[in-house]
mmCIF file of C-alpha atoms in Angstrom:
data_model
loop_
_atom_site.group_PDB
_atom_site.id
_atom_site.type_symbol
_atom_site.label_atom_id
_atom_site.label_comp_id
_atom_site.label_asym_id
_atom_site.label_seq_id
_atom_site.Cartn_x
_atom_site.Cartn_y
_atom_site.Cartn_z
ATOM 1 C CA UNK E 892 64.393 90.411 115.407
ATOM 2 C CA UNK E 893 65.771 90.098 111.651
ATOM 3 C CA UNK E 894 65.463 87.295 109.933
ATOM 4 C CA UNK E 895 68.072 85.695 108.079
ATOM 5 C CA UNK E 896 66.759 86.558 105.221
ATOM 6 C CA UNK E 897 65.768 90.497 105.853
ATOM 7 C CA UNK E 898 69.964 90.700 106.657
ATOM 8 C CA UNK E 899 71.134 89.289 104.148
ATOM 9 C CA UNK E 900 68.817 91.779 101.928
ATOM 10 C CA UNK E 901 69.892 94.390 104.343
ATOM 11 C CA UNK E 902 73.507 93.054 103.033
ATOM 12 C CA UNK E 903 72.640 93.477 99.603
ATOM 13 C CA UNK E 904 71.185 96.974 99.633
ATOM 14 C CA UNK E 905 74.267 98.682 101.835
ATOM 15 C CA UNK E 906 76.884 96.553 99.076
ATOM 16 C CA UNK E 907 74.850 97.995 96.364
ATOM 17 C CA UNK E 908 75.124 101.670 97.717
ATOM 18 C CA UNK E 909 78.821 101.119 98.399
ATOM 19 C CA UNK E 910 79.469 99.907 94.887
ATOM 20 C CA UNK E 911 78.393 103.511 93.586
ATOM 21 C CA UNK E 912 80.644 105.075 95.935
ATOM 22 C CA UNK E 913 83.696 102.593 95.191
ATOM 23 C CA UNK E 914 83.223 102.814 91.760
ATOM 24 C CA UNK E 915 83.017 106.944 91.545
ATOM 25 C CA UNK E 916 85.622 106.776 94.092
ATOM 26 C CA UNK E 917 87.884 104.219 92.032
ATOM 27 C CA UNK E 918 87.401 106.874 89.185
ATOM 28 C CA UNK E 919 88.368 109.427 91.551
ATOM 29 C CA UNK E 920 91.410 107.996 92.611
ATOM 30 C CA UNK E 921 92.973 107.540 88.903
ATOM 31 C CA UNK E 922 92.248 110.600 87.877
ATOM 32 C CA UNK E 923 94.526 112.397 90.576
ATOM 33 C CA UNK E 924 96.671 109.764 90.109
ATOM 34 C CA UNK E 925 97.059 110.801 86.461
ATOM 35 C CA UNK E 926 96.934 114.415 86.924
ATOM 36 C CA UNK E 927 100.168 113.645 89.386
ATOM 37 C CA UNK E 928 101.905 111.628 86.869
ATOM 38 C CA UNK E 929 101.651 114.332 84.203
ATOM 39 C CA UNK E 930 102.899 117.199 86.848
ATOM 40 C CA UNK E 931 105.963 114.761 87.688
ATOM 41 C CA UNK E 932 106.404 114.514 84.102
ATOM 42 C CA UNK E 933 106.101 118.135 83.171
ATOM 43 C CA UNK E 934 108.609 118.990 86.538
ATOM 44 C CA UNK E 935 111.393 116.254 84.908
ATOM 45 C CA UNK E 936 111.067 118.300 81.753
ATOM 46 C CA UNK E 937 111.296 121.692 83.196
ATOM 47 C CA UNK E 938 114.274 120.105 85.279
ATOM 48 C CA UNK E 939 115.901 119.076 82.222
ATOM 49 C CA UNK E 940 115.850 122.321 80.625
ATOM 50 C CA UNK E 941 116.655 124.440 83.546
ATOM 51 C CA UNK E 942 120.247 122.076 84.089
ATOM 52 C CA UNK E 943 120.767 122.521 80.450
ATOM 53 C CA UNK E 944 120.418 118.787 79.309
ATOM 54 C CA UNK E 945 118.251 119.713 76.403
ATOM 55 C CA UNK E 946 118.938 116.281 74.607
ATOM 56 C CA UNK E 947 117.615 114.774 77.691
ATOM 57 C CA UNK E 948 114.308 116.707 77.981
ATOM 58 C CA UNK E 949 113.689 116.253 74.125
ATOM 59 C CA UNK E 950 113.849 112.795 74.613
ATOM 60 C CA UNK E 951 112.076 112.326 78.062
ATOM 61 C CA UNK E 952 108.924 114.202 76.101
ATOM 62 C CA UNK E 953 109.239 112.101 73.112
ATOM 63 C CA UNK E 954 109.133 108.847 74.773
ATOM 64 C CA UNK E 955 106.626 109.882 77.394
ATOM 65 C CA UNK E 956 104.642 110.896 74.044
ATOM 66 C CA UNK E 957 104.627 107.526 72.464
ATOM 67 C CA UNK E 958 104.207 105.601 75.352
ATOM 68 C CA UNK E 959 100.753 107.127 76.054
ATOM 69 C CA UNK E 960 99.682 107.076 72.504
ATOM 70 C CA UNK E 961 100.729 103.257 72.198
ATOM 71 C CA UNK E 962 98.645 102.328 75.382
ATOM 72 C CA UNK E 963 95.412 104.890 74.296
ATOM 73 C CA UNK E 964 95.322 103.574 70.577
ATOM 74 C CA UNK E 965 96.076 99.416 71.581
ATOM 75 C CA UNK E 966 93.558 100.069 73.814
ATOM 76 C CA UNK E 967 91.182 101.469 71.918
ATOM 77 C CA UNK E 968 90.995 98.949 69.432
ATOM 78 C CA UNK E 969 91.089 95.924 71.889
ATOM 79 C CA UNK E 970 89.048 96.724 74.301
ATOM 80 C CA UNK E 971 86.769 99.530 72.713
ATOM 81 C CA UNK E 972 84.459 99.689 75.528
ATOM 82 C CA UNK E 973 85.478 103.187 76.620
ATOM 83 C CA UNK E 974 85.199 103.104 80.137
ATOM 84 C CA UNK E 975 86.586 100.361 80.730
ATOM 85 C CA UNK E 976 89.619 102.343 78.508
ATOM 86 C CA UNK E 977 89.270 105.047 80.594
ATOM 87 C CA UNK E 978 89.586 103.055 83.615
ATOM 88 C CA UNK E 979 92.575 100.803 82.438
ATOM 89 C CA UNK E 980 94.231 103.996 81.475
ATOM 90 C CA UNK E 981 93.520 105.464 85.019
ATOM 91 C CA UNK E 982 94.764 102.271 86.914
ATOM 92 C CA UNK E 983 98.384 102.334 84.871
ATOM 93 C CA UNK E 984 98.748 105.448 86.409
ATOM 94 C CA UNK E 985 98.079 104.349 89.683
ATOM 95 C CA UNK E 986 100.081 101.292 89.256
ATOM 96 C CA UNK E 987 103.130 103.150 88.373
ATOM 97 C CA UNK E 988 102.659 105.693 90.894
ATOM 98 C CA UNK E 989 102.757 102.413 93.887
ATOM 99 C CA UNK E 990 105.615 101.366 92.131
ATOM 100 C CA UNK E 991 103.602 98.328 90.538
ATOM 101 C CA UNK E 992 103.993 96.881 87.145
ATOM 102 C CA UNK E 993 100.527 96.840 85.630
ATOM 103 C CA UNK E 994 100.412 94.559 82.746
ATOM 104 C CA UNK E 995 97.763 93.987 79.837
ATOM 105 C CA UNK E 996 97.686 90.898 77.908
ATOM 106 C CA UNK E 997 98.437 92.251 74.058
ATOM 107 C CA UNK E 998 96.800 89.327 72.122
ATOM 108 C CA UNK E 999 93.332 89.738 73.962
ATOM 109 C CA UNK E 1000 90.676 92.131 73.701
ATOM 110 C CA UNK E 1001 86.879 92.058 73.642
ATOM 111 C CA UNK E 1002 86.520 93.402 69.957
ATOM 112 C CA UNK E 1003 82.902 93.469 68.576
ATOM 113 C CA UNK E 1004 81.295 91.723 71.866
ATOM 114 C CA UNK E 1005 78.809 93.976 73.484
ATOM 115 C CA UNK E 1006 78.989 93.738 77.421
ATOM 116 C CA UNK E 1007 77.618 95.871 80.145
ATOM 117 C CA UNK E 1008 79.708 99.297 81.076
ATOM 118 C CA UNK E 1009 79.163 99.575 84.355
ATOM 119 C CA UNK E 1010 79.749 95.979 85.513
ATOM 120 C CA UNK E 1011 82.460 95.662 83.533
ATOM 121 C CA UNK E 1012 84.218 98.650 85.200
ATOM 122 C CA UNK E 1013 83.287 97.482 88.585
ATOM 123 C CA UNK E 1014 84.413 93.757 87.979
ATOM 124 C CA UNK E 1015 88.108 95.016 86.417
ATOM 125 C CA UNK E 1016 88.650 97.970 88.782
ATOM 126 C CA UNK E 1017 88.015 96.179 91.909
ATOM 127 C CA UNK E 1018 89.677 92.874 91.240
ATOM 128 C CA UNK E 1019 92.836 95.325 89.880
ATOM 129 C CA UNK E 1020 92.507 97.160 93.328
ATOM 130 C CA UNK E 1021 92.653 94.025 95.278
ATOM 131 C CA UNK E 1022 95.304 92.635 93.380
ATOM 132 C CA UNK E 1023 97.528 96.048 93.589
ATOM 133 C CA UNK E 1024 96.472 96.265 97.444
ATOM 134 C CA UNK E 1025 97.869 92.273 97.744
ATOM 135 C CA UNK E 1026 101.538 92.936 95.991
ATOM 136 C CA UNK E 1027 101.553 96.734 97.584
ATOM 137 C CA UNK E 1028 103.482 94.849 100.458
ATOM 138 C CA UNK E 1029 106.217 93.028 98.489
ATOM 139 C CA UNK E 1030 108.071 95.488 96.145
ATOM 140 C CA UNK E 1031 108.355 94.118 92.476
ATOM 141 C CA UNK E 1032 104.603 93.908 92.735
ATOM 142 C CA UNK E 1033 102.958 92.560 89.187
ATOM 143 C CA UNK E 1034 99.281 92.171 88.359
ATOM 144 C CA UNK E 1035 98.631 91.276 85.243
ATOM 145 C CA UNK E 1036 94.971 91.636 83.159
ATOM 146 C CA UNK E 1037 93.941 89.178 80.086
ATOM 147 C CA UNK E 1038 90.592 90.008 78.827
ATOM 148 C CA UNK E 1039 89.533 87.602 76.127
ATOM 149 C CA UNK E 1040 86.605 86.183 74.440
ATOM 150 C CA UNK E 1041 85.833 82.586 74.911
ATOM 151 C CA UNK E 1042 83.460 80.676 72.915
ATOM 152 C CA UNK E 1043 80.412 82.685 73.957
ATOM 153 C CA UNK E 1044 81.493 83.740 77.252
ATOM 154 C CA UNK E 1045 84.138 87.355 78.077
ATOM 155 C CA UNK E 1046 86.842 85.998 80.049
ATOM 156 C CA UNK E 1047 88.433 89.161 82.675
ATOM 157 C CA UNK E 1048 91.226 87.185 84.143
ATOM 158 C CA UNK E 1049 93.409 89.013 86.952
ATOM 159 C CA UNK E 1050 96.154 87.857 88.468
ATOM 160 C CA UNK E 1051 99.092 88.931 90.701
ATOM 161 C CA UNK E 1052 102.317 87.688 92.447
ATOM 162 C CA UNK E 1053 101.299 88.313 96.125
ATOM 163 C CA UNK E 1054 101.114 86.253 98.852
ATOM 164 C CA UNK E 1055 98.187 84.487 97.075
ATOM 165 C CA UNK E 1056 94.992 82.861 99.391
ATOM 166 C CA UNK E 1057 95.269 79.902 101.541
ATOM 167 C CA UNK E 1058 92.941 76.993 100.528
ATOM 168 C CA UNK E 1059 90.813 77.212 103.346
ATOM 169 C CA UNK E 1060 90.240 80.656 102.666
ATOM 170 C CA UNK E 1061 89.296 80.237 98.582
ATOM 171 C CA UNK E 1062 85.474 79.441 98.900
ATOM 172 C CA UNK E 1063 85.002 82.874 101.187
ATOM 173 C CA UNK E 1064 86.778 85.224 99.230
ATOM 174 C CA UNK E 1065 83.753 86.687 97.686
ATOM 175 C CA UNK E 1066 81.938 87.227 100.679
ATOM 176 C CA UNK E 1067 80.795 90.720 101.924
ATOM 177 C CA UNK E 1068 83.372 91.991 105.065
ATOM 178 C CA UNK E 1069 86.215 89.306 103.899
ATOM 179 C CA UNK E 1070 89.953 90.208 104.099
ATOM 180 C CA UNK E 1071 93.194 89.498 104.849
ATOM 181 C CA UNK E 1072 94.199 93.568 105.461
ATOM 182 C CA UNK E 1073 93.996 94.730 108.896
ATOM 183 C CA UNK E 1074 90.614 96.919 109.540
ATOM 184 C CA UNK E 1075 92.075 99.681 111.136
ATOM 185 C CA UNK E 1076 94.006 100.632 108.007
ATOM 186 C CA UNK E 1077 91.681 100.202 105.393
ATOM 187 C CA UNK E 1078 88.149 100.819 106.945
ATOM 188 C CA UNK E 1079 86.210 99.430 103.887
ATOM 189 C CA UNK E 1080 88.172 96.157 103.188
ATOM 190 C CA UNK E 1081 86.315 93.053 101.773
ATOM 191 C CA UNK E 1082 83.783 94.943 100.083
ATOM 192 C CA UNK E 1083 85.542 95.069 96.152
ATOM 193 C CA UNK E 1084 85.454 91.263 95.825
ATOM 194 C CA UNK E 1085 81.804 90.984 96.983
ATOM 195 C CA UNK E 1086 81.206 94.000 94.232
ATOM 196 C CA UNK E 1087 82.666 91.168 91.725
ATOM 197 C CA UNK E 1088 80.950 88.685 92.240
ATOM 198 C CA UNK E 1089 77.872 90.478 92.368
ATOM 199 C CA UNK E 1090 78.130 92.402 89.460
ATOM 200 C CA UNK E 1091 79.315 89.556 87.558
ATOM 201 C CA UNK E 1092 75.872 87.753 89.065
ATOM 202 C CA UNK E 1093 73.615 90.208 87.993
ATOM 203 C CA UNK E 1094 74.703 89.599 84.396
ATOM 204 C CA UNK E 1095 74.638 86.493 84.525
ATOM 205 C CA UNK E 1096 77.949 85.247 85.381
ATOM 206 C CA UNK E 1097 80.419 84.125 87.959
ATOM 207 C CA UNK E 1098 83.344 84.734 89.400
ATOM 208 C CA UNK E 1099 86.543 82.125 90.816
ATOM 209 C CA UNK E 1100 89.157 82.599 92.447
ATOM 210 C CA UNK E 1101 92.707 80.444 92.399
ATOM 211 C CA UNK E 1102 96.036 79.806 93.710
ATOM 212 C CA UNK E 1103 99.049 80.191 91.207
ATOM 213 C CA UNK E 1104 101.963 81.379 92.633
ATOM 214 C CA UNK E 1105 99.676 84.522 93.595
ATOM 215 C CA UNK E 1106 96.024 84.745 93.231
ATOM 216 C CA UNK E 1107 94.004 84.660 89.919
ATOM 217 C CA UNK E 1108 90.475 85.814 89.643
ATOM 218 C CA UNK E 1109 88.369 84.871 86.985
ATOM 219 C CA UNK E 1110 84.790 86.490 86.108
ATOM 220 C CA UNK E 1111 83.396 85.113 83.265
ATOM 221 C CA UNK E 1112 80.392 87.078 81.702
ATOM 222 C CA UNK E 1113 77.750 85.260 79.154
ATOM 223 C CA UNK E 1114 77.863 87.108 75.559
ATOM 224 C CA UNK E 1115 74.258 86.755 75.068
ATOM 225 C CA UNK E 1116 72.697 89.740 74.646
ATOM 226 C CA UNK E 1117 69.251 88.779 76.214
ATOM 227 C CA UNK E 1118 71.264 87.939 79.670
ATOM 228 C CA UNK E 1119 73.268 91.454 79.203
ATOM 229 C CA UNK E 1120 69.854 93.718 78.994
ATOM 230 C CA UNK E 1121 67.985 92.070 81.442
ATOM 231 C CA UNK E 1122 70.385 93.183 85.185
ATOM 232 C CA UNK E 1123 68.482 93.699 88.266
ATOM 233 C CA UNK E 1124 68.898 91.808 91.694
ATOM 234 C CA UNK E 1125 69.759 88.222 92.275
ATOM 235 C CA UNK E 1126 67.065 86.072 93.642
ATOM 236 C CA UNK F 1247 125.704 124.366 105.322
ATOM 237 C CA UNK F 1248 122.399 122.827 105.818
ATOM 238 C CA UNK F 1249 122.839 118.993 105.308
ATOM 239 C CA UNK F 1250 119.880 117.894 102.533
ATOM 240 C CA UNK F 1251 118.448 114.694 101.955
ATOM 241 C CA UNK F 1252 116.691 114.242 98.988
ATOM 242 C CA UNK F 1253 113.697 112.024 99.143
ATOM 243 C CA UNK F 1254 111.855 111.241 95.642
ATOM 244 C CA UNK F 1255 111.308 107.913 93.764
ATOM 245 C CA UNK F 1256 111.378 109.000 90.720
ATOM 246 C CA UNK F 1257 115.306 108.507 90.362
ATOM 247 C CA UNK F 1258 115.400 111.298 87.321
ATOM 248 C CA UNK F 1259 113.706 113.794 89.178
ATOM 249 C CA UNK F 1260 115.410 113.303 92.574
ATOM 250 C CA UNK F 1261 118.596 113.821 89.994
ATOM 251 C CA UNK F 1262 116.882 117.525 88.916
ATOM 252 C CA UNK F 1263 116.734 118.083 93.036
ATOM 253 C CA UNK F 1264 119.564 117.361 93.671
ATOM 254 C CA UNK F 1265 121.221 119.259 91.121
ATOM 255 C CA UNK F 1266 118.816 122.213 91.811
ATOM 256 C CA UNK F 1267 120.176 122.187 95.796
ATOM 257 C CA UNK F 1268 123.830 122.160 94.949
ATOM 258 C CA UNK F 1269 123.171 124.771 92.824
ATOM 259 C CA UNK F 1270 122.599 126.952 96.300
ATOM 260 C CA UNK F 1271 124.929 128.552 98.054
ATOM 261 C CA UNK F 1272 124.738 127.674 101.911
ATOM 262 C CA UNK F 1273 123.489 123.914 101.178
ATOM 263 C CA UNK F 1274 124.892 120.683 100.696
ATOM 264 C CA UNK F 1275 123.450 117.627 99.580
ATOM 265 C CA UNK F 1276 124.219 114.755 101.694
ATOM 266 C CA UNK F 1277 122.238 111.944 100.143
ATOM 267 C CA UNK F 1278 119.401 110.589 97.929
ATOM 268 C CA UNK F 1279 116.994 107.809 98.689
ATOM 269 C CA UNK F 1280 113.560 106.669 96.747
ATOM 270 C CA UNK F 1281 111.818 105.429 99.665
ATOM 271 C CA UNK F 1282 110.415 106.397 102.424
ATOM 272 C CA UNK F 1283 112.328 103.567 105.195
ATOM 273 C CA UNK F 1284 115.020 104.369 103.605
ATOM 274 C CA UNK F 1285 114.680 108.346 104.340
ATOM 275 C CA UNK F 1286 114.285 107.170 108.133
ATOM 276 C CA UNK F 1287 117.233 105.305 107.966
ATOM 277 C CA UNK F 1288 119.148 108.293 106.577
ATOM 278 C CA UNK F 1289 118.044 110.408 109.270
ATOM 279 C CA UNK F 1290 118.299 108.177 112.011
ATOM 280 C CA UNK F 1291 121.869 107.876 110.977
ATOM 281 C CA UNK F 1292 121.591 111.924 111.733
ATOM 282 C CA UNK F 1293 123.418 114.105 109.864
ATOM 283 C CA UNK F 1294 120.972 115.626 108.212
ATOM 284 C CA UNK F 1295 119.351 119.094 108.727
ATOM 285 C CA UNK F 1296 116.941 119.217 105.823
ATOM 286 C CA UNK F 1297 114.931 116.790 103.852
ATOM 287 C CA UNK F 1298 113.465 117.857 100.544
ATOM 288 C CA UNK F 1299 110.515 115.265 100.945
ATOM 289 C CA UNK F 1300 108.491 113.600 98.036
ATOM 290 C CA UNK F 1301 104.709 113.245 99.289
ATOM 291 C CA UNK F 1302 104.060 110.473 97.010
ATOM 292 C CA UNK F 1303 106.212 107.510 98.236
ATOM 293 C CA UNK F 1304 105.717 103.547 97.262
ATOM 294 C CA UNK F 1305 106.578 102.133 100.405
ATOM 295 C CA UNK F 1306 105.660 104.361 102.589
ATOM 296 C CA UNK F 1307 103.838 107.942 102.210
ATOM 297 C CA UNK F 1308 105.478 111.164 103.039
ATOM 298 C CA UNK F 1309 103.123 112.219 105.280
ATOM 299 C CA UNK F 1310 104.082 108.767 107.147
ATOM 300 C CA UNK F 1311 107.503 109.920 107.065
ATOM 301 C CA UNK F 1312 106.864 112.993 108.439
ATOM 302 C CA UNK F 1313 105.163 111.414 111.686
ATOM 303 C CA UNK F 1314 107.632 108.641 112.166
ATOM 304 C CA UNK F 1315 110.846 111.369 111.753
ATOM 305 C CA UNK F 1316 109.095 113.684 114.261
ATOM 306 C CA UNK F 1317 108.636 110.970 116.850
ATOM 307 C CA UNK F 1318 111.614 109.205 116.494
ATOM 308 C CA UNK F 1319 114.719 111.980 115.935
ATOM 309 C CA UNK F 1320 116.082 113.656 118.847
ATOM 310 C CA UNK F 1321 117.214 116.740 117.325
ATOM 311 C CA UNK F 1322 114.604 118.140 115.438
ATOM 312 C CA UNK F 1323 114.251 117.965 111.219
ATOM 313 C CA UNK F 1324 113.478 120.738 109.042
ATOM 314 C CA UNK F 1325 111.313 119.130 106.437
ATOM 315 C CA UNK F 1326 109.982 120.817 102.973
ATOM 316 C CA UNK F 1327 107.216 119.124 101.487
ATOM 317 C CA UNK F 1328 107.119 118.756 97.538
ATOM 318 C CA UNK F 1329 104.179 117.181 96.165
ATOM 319 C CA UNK F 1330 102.231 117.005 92.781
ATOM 320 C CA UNK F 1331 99.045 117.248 94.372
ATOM 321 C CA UNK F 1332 97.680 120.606 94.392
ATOM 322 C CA UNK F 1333 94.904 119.461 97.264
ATOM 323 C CA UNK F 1334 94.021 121.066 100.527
ATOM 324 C CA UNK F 1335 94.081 118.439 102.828
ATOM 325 C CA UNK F 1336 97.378 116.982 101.627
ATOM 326 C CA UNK F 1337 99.216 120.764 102.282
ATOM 327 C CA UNK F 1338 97.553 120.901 105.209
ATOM 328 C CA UNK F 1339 98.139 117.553 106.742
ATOM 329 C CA UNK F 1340 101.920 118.073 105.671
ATOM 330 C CA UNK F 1341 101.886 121.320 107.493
ATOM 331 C CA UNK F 1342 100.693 119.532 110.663
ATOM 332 C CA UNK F 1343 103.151 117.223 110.523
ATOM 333 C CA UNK F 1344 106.242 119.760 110.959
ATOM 334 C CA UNK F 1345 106.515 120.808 107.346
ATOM 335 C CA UNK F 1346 108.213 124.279 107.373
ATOM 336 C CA UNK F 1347 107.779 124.949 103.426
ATOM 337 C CA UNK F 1348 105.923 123.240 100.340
ATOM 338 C CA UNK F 1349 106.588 123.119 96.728
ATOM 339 C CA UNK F 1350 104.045 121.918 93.968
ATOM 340 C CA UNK F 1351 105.435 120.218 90.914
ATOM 341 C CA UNK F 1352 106.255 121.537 88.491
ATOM 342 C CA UNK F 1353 107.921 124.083 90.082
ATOM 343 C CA UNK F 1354 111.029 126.164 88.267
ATOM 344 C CA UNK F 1355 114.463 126.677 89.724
ATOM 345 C CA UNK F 1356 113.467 129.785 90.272
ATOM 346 C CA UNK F 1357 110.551 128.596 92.609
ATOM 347 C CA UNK F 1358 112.525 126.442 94.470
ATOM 348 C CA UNK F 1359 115.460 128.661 95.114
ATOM 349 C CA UNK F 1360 113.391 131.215 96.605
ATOM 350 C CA UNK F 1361 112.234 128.609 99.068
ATOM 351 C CA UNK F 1362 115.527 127.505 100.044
ATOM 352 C CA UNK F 1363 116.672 130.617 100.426
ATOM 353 C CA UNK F 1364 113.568 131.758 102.514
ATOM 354 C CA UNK F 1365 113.651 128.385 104.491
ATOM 355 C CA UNK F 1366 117.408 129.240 105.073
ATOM 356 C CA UNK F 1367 116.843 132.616 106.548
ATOM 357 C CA UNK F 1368 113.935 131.752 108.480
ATOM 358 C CA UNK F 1369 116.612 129.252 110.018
ATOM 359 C CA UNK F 1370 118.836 131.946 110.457
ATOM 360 C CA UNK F 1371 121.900 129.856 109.787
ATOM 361 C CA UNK F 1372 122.800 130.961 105.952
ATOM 362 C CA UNK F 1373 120.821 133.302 103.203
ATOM 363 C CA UNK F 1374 122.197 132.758 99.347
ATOM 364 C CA UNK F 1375 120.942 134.709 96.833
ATOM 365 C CA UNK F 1376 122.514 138.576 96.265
ATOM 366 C CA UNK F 1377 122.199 141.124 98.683
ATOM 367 C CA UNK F 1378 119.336 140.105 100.796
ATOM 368 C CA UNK F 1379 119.410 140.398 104.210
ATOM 369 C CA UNK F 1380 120.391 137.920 106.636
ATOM 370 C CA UNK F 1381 118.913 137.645 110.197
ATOM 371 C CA UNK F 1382 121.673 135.273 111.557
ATOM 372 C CA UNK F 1383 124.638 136.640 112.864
ATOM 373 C CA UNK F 1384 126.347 133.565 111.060
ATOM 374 C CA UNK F 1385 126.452 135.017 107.480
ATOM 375 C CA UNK F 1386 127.971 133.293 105.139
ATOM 376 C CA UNK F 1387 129.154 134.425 101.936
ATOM 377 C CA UNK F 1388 126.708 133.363 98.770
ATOM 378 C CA UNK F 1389 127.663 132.286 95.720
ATOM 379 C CA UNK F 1390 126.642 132.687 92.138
#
């Protein structure tokens, strides 16, 4: 018979084999949603010329132009991390392809602090994922991301205008196998938010979650490097 | 005329579709939606012979829509599959749902017109372009 102990390490081992998986998977996933929002793109233009509204395609291309280069260069300089760039990139794309407005915070950034890649990209993709999966429902869905530096502490700070989380329900959120989405539809719900917190443990950190309107999740991550190098398992 | 519903959410490009299908002789357009309930509602209303089906839908995916119009219509729907995704599984899925013909974006006018037309005399019911044959015994006269 297991003991408490040898399941909850049991737990630990099968979350931290799934977090590989989501996170290669997560990278998957924005990739081909990219690759579909430049076809969709290139078929308006091709439209556009084949009706004859050259004006139309001229402009389409232009703005479609700056837009990217706008979003890749503010990026760049905020954030500079590129990963996480690559990943924030890849989630806009998904966002707009579910019809959700995906919003960065302008003012914030993490310029000059050095933080861990991979964490970060598991902590922002899957609290982005759980927020897009929570306003999916609605229509007019909005999840919006402030990164910021705080004293000595990186501040990721996601939140959304779903349904939110009932009270009772706050302190469990980051447990492994917790979730309001039905099982049979998503086979692999509750995991993302366990991811979070544990990635955001293993560097040190923490993780919250709130009520505002729709949910808020904040991770903050100590900026000293000694805490950064050292990882490994909790415990 | 083969009643088409055009099914996209990208309002510009269901605009390019639609212009591209009343471009063709033999087919009219009889409405465009940008989301998948809405496509059932469309074609519950009937009317409709055709939809020109987006894969990628918000509310709803197209494949979904392809399962739910199957089980739910009486008279059978013809449905052609466009998608941006160039992947196996997807073209095959929409195939076993009761998609008759598939188009990956981008595709040309070109492209698409020689799916219409091929999806139109496979139906036996009308055949545009010039001077190719036409298996129904309905032909109709085709149009520049």
């Amino acid at each position: 018979v297991a003991s408490e102990h040898e399941r909850s390490k049991l737990a630990y081992e099968q979350a931290a084999l799934s977090r590989e998986f989501e996170t290669v998977r997560g990278l998957a996933d924005s990739l081909r949603a990219q690759a579909h929002e430049s076809a969709n793109q290139l078929h308006t233009i091709v439209g556009l010329v084949e009706l004859g509204r050259y004006d139309e395609a001229v402009r389409f291309a232009t703005e479609r132009v700056e837009v990217a280069q706008e979003l890749v260069s503010r990026l760049q300089e905020r954030i500079e991390e590129p990963a996480l760039v690559a990943l924030l990139l890849g989630k806009t794309a998904v966002a707009r392809e579910r019809g959700i407005d995906l919003v960065i915070a302008p003012d914030g950034g993490f310029t000059g602090a050095v933080l861990p890649a991979a964490e970060l990209v598991t902590i922002v993709g899957n609290l982005i994922d759980n927020a897009m999966d929570a306003v999916a429902e609605a229509g007019r869905g909005r999840v919006e991301v402030d990164l910021r530096v705080e004293g000595a502490e990186a501040v990721i700070e996601v939140r959304d205008n779903g349904p939110g989380i009932a009270p009772e329900h706050l302190p469990r959120v980051f447990e492994l196998g917790w979730s309001t989405k039905p099982a049979a539809v998503h086979g692999d719900r509750g995991l993302g938010l366990a991811l979070v917190r544990q990635a955001a443990v293993r560097v040190g950190g923490q993780a919250a979650a709130r009520c505002e309107d729709g949910a808020v999740f904040t991770v903050r991550l100590p900026l000293r490097s000694q805490a950064l190098a050292g990882g490994g398992a909790p415990g | 005329m083969i009643r088409t519903l055009v099914v996209e959410d990208d309002a510009r490009v269901a605009e390019v579709h639609r212009a591209y299908v009343e471009r063709l002789a033999g087919f009219a357009v009889v409405g465009v939606v940008h989301r998948g309930t809405e496509a059932l509602e469309a074609v519950t209303r009937g009317d409709v012979d055709l939809v020109l089906l987006d894969i990628y839908l918000p509310d709803v995916g197209g494949l979904e829509v392809c399962r739910a119009l199957h089980a739910r219509s009486r008279r059978p729907v013809d449905v052609i599959a466009v998608t941006a995704a160039q992947d196996v599984e997807t073209v095959r899925n929409a195939v076993a749902q009761g998609v008759v013909q598939y188009l990956v974006k981008p595709f040309s006018f070109a492209t698409f017109r020689d799916k219409l037309e091929r999806y139109a005399a496979y139906r036996g019911e009308s055949c545009g372009g010039q001077g190719s044959s036409c298996p129904s015994t309905s032909r109709r006269a085709a149009g520049p």
